[in-house]
Tab-separated table of C-alpha atoms and ligand atoms in Angstrom:
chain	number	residue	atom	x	y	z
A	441	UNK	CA	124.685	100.540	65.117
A	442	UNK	CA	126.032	100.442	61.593
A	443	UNK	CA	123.295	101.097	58.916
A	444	UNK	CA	123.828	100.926	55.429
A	445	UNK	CA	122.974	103.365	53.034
A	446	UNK	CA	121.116	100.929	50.555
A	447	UNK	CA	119.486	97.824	50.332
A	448	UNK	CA	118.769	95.812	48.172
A	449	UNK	CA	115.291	93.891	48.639
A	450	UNK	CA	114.574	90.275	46.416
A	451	UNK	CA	111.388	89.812	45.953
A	452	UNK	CA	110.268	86.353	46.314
A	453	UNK	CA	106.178	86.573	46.746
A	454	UNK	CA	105.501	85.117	43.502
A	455	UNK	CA	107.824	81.788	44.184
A	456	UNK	CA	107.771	81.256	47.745
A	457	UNK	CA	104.349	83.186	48.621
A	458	UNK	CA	102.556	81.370	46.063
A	459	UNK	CA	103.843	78.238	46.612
A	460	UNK	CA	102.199	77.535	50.065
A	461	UNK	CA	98.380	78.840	48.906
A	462	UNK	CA	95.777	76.089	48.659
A	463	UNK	CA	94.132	78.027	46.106
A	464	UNK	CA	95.209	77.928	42.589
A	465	UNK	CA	95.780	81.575	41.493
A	466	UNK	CA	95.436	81.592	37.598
A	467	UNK	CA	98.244	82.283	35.247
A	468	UNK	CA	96.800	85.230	33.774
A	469	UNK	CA	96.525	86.758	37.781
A	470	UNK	CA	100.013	85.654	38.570
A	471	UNK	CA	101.374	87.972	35.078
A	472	UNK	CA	99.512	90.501	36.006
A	473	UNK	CA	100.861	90.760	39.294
A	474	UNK	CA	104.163	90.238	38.441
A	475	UNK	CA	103.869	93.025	35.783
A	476	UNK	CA	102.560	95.405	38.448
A	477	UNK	CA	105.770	94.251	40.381
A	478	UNK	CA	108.011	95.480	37.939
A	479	UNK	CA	107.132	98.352	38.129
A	480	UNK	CA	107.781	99.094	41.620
A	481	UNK	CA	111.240	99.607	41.706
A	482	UNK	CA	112.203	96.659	42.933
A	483	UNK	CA	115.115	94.620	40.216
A	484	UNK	CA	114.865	91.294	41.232
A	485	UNK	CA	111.993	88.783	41.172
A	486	UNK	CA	111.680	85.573	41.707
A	487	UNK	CA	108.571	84.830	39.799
A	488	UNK	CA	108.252	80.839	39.996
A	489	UNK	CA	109.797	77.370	40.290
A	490	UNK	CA	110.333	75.160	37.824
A	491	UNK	CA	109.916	71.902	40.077
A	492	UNK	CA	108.019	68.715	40.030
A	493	UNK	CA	104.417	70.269	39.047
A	494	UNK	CA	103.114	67.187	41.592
A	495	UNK	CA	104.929	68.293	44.312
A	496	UNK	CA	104.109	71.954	44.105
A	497	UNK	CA	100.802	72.573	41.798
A	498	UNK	CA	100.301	76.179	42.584
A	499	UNK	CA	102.994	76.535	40.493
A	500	UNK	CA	102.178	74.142	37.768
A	501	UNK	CA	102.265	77.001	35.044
A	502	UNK	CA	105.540	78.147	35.300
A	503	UNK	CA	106.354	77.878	31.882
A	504	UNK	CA	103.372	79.878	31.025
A	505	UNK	CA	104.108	82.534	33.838
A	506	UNK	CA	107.762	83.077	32.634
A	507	UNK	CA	106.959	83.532	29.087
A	508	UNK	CA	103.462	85.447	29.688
A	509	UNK	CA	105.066	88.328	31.817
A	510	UNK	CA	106.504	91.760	30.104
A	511	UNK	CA	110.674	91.945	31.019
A	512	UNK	CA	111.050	95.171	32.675
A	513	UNK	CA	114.543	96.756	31.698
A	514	UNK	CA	116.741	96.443	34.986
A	515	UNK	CA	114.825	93.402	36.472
A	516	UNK	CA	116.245	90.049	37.335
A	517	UNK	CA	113.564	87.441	36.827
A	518	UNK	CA	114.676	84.330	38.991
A	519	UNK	CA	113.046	81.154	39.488
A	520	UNK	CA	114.033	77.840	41.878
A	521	UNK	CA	115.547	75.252	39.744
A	522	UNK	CA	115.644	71.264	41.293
A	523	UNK	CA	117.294	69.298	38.843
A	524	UNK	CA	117.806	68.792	34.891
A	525	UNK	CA	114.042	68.764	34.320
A	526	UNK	CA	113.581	71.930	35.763
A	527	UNK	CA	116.367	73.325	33.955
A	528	UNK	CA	115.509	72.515	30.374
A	529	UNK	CA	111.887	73.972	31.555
A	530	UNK	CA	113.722	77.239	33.400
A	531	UNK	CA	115.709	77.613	29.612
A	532	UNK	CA	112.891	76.981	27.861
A	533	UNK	CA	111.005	79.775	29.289
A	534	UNK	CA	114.264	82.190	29.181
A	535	UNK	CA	114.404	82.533	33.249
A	536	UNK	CA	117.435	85.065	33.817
A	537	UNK	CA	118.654	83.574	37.107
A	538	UNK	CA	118.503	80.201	38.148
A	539	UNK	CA	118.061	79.730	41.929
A	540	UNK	CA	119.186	76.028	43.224
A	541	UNK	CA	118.559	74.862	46.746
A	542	UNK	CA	119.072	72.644	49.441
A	543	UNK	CA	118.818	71.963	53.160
A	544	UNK	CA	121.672	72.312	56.072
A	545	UNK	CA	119.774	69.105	57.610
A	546	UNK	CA	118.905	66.049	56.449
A	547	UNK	CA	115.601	65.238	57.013
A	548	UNK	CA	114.664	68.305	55.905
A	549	UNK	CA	116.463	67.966	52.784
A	550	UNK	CA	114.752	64.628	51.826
A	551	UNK	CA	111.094	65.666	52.708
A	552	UNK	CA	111.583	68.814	50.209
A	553	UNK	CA	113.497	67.425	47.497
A	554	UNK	CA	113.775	63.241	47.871
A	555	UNK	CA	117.365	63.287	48.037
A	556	UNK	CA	120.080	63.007	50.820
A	557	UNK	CA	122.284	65.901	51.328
A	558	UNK	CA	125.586	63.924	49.319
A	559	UNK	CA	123.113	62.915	46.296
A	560	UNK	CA	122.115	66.693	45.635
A	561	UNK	CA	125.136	67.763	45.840
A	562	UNK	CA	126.167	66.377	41.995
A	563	UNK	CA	122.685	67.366	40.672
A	564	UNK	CA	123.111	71.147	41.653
A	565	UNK	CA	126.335	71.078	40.204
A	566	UNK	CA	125.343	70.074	37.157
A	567	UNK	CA	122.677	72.479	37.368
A	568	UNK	CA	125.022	75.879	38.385
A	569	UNK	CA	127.848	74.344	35.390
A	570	UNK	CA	125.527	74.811	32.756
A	571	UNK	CA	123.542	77.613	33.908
A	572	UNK	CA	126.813	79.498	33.580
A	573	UNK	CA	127.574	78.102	30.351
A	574	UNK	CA	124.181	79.361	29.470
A	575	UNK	CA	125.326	83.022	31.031
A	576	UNK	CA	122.535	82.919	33.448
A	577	UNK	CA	122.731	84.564	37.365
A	578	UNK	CA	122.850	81.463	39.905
A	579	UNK	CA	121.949	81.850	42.978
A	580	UNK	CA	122.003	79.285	45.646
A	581	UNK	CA	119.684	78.323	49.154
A	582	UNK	CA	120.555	76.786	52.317
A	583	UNK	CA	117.512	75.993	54.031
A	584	UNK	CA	117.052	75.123	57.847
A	585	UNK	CA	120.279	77.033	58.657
A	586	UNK	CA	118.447	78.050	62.422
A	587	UNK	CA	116.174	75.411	62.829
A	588	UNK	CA	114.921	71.837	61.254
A	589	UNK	CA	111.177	70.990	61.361
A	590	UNK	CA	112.456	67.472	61.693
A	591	UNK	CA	115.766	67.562	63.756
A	592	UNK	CA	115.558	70.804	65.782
A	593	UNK	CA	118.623	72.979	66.081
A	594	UNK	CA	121.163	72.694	62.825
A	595	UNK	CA	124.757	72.000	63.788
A	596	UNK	CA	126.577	75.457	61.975
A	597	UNK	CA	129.782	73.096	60.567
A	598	UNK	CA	126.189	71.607	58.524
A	599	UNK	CA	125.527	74.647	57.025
A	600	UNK	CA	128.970	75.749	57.012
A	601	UNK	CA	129.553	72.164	54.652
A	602	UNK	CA	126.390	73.025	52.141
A	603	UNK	CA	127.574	76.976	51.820
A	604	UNK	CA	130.871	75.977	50.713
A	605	UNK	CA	129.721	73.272	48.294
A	606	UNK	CA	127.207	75.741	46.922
A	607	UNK	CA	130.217	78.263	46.383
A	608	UNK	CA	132.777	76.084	44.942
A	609	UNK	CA	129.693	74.963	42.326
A	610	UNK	CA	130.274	78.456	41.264
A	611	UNK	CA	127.350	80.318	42.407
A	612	UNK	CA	126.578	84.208	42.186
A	613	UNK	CA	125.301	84.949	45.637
A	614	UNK	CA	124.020	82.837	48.368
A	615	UNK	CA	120.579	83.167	50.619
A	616	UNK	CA	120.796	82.131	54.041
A	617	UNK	CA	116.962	80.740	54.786
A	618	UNK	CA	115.334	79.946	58.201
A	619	UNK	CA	112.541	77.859	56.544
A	620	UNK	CA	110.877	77.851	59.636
A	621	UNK	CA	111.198	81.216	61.285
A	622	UNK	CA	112.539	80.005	64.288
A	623	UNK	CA	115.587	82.429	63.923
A	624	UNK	CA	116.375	85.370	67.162
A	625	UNK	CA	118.889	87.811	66.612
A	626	UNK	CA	121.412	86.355	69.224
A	627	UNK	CA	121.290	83.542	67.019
A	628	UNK	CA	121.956	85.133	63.659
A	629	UNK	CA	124.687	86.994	64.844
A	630	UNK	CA	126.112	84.093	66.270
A	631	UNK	CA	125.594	82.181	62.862
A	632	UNK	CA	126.816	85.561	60.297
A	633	UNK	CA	130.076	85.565	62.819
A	634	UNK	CA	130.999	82.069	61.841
A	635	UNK	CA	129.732	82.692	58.350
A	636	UNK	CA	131.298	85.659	57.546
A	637	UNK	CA	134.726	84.605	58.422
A	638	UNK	CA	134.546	82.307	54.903
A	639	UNK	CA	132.002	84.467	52.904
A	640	UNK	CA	132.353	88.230	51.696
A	641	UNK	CA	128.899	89.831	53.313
A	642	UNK	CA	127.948	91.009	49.552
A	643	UNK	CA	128.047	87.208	48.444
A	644	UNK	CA	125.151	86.510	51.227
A	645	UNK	CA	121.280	87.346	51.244
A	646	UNK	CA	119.062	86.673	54.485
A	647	UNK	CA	116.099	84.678	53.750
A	648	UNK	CA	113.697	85.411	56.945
A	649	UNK	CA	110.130	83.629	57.699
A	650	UNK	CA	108.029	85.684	60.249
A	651	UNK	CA	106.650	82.583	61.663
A	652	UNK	CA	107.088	84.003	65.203
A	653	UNK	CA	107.465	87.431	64.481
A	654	UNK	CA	111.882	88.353	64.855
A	655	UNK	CA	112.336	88.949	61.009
A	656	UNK	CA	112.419	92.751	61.189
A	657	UNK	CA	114.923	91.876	64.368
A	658	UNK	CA	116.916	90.009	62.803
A	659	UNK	CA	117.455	91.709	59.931
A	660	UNK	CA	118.342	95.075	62.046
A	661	UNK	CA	121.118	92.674	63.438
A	662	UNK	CA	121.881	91.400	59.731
A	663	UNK	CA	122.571	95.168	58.568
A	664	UNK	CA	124.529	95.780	61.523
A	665	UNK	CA	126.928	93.085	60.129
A	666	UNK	CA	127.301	94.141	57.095
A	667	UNK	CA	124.335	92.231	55.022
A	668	UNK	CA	122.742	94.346	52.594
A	669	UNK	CA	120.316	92.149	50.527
A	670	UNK	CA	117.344	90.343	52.092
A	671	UNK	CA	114.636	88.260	50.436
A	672	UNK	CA	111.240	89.037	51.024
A	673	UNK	CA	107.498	88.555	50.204
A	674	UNK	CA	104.716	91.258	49.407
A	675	UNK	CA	102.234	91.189	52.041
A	676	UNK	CA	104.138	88.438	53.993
A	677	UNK	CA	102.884	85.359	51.751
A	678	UNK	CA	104.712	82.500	51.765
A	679	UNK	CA	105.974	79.502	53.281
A	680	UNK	CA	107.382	75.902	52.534
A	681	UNK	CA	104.951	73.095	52.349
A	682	UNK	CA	107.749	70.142	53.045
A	683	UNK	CA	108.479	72.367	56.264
A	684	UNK	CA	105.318	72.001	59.145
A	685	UNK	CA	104.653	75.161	60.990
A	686	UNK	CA	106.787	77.213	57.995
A	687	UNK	CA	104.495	80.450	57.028
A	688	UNK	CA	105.282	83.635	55.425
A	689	UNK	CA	108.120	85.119	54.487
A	690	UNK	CA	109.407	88.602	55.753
A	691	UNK	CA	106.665	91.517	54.321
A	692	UNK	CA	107.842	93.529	52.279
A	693	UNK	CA	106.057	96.061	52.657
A	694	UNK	CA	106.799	95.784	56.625
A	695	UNK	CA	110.480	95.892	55.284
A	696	UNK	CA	110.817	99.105	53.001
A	697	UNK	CA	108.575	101.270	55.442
A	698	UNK	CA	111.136	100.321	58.253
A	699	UNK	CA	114.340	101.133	56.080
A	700	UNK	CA	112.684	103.745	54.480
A	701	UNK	CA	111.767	105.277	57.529
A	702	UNK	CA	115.407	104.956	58.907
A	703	UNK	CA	116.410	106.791	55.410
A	704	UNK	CA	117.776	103.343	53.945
A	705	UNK	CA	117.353	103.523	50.174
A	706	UNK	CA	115.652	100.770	48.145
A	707	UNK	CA	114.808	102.167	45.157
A	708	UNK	CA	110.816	100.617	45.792
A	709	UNK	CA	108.099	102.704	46.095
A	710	UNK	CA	105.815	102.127	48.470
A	711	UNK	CA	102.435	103.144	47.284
A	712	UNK	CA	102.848	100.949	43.916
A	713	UNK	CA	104.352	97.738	46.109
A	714	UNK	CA	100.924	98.645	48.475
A	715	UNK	CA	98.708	98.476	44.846
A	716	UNK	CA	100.342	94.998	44.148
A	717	UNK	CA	100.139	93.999	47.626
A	718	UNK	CA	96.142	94.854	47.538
A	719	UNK	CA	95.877	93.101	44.009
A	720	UNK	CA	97.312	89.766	45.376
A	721	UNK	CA	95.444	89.631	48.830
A	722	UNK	CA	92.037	89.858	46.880
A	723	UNK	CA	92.766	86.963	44.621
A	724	UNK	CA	93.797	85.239	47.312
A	725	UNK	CA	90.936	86.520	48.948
A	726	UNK	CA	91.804	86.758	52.924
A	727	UNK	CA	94.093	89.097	54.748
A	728	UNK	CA	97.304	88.983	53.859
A	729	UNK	CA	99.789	88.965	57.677
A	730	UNK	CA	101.493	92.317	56.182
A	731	UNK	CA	101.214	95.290	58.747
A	732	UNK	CA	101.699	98.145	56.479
A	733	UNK	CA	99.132	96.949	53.992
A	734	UNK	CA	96.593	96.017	56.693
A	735	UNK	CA	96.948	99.763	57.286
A	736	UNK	CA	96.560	100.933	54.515
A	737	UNK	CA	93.147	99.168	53.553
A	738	UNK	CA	91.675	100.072	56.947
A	739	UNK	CA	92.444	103.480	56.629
A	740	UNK	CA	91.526	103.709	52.577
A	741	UNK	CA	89.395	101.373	52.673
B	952	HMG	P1	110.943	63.234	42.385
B	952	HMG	O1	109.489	62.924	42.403
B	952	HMG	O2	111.852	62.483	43.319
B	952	HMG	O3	111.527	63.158	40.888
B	952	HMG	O4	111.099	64.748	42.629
B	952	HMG	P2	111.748	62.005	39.909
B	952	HMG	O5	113.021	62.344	39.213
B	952	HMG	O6	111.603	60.663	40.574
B	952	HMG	O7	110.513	62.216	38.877
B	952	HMG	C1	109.187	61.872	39.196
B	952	HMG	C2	108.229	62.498	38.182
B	952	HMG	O8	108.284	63.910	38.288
B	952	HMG	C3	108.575	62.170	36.740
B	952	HMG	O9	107.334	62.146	36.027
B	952	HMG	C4	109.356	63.351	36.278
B	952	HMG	O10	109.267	63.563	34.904
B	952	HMG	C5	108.671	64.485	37.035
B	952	HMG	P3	106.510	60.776	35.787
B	952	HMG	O11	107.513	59.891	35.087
B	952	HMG	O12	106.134	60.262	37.149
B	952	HMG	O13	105.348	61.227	34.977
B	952	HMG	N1	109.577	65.619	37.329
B	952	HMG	C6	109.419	66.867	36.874
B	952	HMG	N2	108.478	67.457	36.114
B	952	HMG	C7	108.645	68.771	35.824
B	952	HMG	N3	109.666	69.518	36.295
B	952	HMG	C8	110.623	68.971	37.063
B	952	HMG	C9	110.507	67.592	37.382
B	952	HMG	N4	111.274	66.767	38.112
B	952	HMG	C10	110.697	65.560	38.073
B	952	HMG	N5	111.615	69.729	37.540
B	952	HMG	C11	112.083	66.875	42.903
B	952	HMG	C12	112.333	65.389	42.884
B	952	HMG	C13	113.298	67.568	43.434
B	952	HMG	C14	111.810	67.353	41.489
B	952	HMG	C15	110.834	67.126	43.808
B	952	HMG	O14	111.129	66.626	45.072
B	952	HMG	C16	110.450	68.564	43.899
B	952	HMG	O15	109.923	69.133	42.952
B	952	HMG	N6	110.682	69.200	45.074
B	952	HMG	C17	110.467	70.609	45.247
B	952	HMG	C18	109.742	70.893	46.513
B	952	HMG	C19	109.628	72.383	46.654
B	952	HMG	O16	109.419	73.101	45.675
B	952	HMG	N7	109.731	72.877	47.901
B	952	HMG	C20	109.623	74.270	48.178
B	952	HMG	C21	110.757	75.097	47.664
B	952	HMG	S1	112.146	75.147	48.759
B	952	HMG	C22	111.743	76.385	49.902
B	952	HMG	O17	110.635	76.841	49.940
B	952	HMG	C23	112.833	76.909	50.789
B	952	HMG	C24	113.353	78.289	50.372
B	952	HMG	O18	112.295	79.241	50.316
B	952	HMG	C25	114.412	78.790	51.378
B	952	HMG	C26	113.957	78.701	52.848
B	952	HMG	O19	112.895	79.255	53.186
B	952	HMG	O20	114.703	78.077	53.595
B	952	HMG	C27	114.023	78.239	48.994
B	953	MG	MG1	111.469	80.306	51.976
């Protein structure tokens, strides 16, 4: 197979990991945290998500948490970014990259965001134009690309249609999610084949849920194809709450000891990415589904 010789690895614990927990984690925890991130090596973070505080109160304090954490030199601090509301709030707090995002089906698309496909569309537009004009990063999602919690398999011309809007709008690099974890290697080689015949590899990111347990699989096909950045989540938090059945994302901590292991550089180290990972899981205060870390506090203690 054809392995790279570096990855890069976005973090996204603090956005999607958060966003799922019943349990309100409190603002000074969630700077903390982040600050202990920062100084792992990783250089990009997605550290909140500047949407409808109703829809999504674990992360009611973004504001707070953007302006409350200490900018690391060499770290991207990102945050998901719904519509002019969120933006003004995402400037406000001086966010360096603002994420947008939308579903490849449309059911999907309407229970997360209470818009159909063709009405977001305009609004993320808006949202990438003057982002730019603000000189921030943009980065764009397509959820449900291998799977719909409502509608089942996703037609690839659907997310063929959103990737292509999400371009032309301008954006910096675009993250390929299966919301659900529903995603098997045969599949994602079948959908990077189609994809990658329209999209430089260096443009994309792979956005895997472990729901059922193929991430690490199908990001060894990913690499083989020429993908080289992957979102993930310390300890394996995460998941969507306008997607049923969605849980965590991808460890991270799973991910750097494989490519580390296979001598795949990602400038993280492991033992301070463990520390945060052991910081969040006892405010959250139950076992966090990451392997490595389950490890390591069985055999430290
Ligand atoms: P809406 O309720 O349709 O918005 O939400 P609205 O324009 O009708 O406004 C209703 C109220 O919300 C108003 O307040 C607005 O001011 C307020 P009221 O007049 O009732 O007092 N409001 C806001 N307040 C603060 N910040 C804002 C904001 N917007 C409206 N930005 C909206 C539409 C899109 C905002 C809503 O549906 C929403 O917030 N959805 C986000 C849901 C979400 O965060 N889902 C998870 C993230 S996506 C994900 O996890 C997938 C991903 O990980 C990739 C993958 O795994 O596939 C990225
Ligand atoms: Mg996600």
């Amino acid at each position: 197979m054809n392995w790279p010789q570096n990855v890069t690895i976005k973090e996204v614990g603090p956005r999607d990991g958060l966003q799922n927990e019943k349990a309100f984690i409190p603002t000074e925890d969630k700077i903390a945290w982040i600050n202990q991130l920062s100084e792992t090596g990783l250089n990009h973070i997605e550290i909140t998500s500047f949407v409808n505080p109703k829809w999504i109160p674990a992360l009611s304090d973004a504001v707070a948490v953007a302006t409350g954490i200490t900018r690391a030199k060499g770290v991207t601090y990102s945050a998901l970014v719904p519509n002019q509301q969120g933006l003004e709030r995402a400037f406000a707090a001086n966010i360096d990259e603002v994420a947008v995002f939308m579903s490849s089906s449309e059911t999907h698309n309407l229970k997360n965001i209470n818009k159909s496909i063709d009405q977001t569309f305009p609004i993320l537009k808006a949202i990438v134009q003057d982002s730019i004009t603000a000189g921030k990063q943009t980065r764009g999602y397509v959820s449900t690309v291998f799977g719909c919690p409502y509608e089942g398999k996703v037609d690839i011309e659907q997310v063929v249609r959103v990737s292509e809007s999400l371009f032309e709008m301008g954006i910096d690099e675009l993250s390929l999610g299966d919301t659900i974890g529903v995603a098997n290697p045969k599949q994602v080689v079948q959908v990077l084949e189609v994809l990658l015949k329209r999209f430089p590899p260096e443009k994309l990111a792979m956005h895997f849920h472990d729901t059922r347990g193929t991430a690490l699989a199908n990001i060894l096909v990913s690499l083989d194809m020429g993908i080289t950045t992957f979102d993930s989540s310390i300890g394996g938090l995460g998941g969507c709450p306008y997607a049923p059945g969605a849980s965590g994302n991808v460890a991270t901590d799973d991910l750097i000891y494989m490519l580390h292991e296979m001598e795949i550089q990602t400038g993280i180290n492991q033992e301070k990415l463990l520390n945060a990972s052991r910081f969040i899981q006892e405010k959250i205060g139950k076992p966090l589904p990451s392997r490595s870390l389950q490890v390591a506090c069985s055999t430290v203690g």
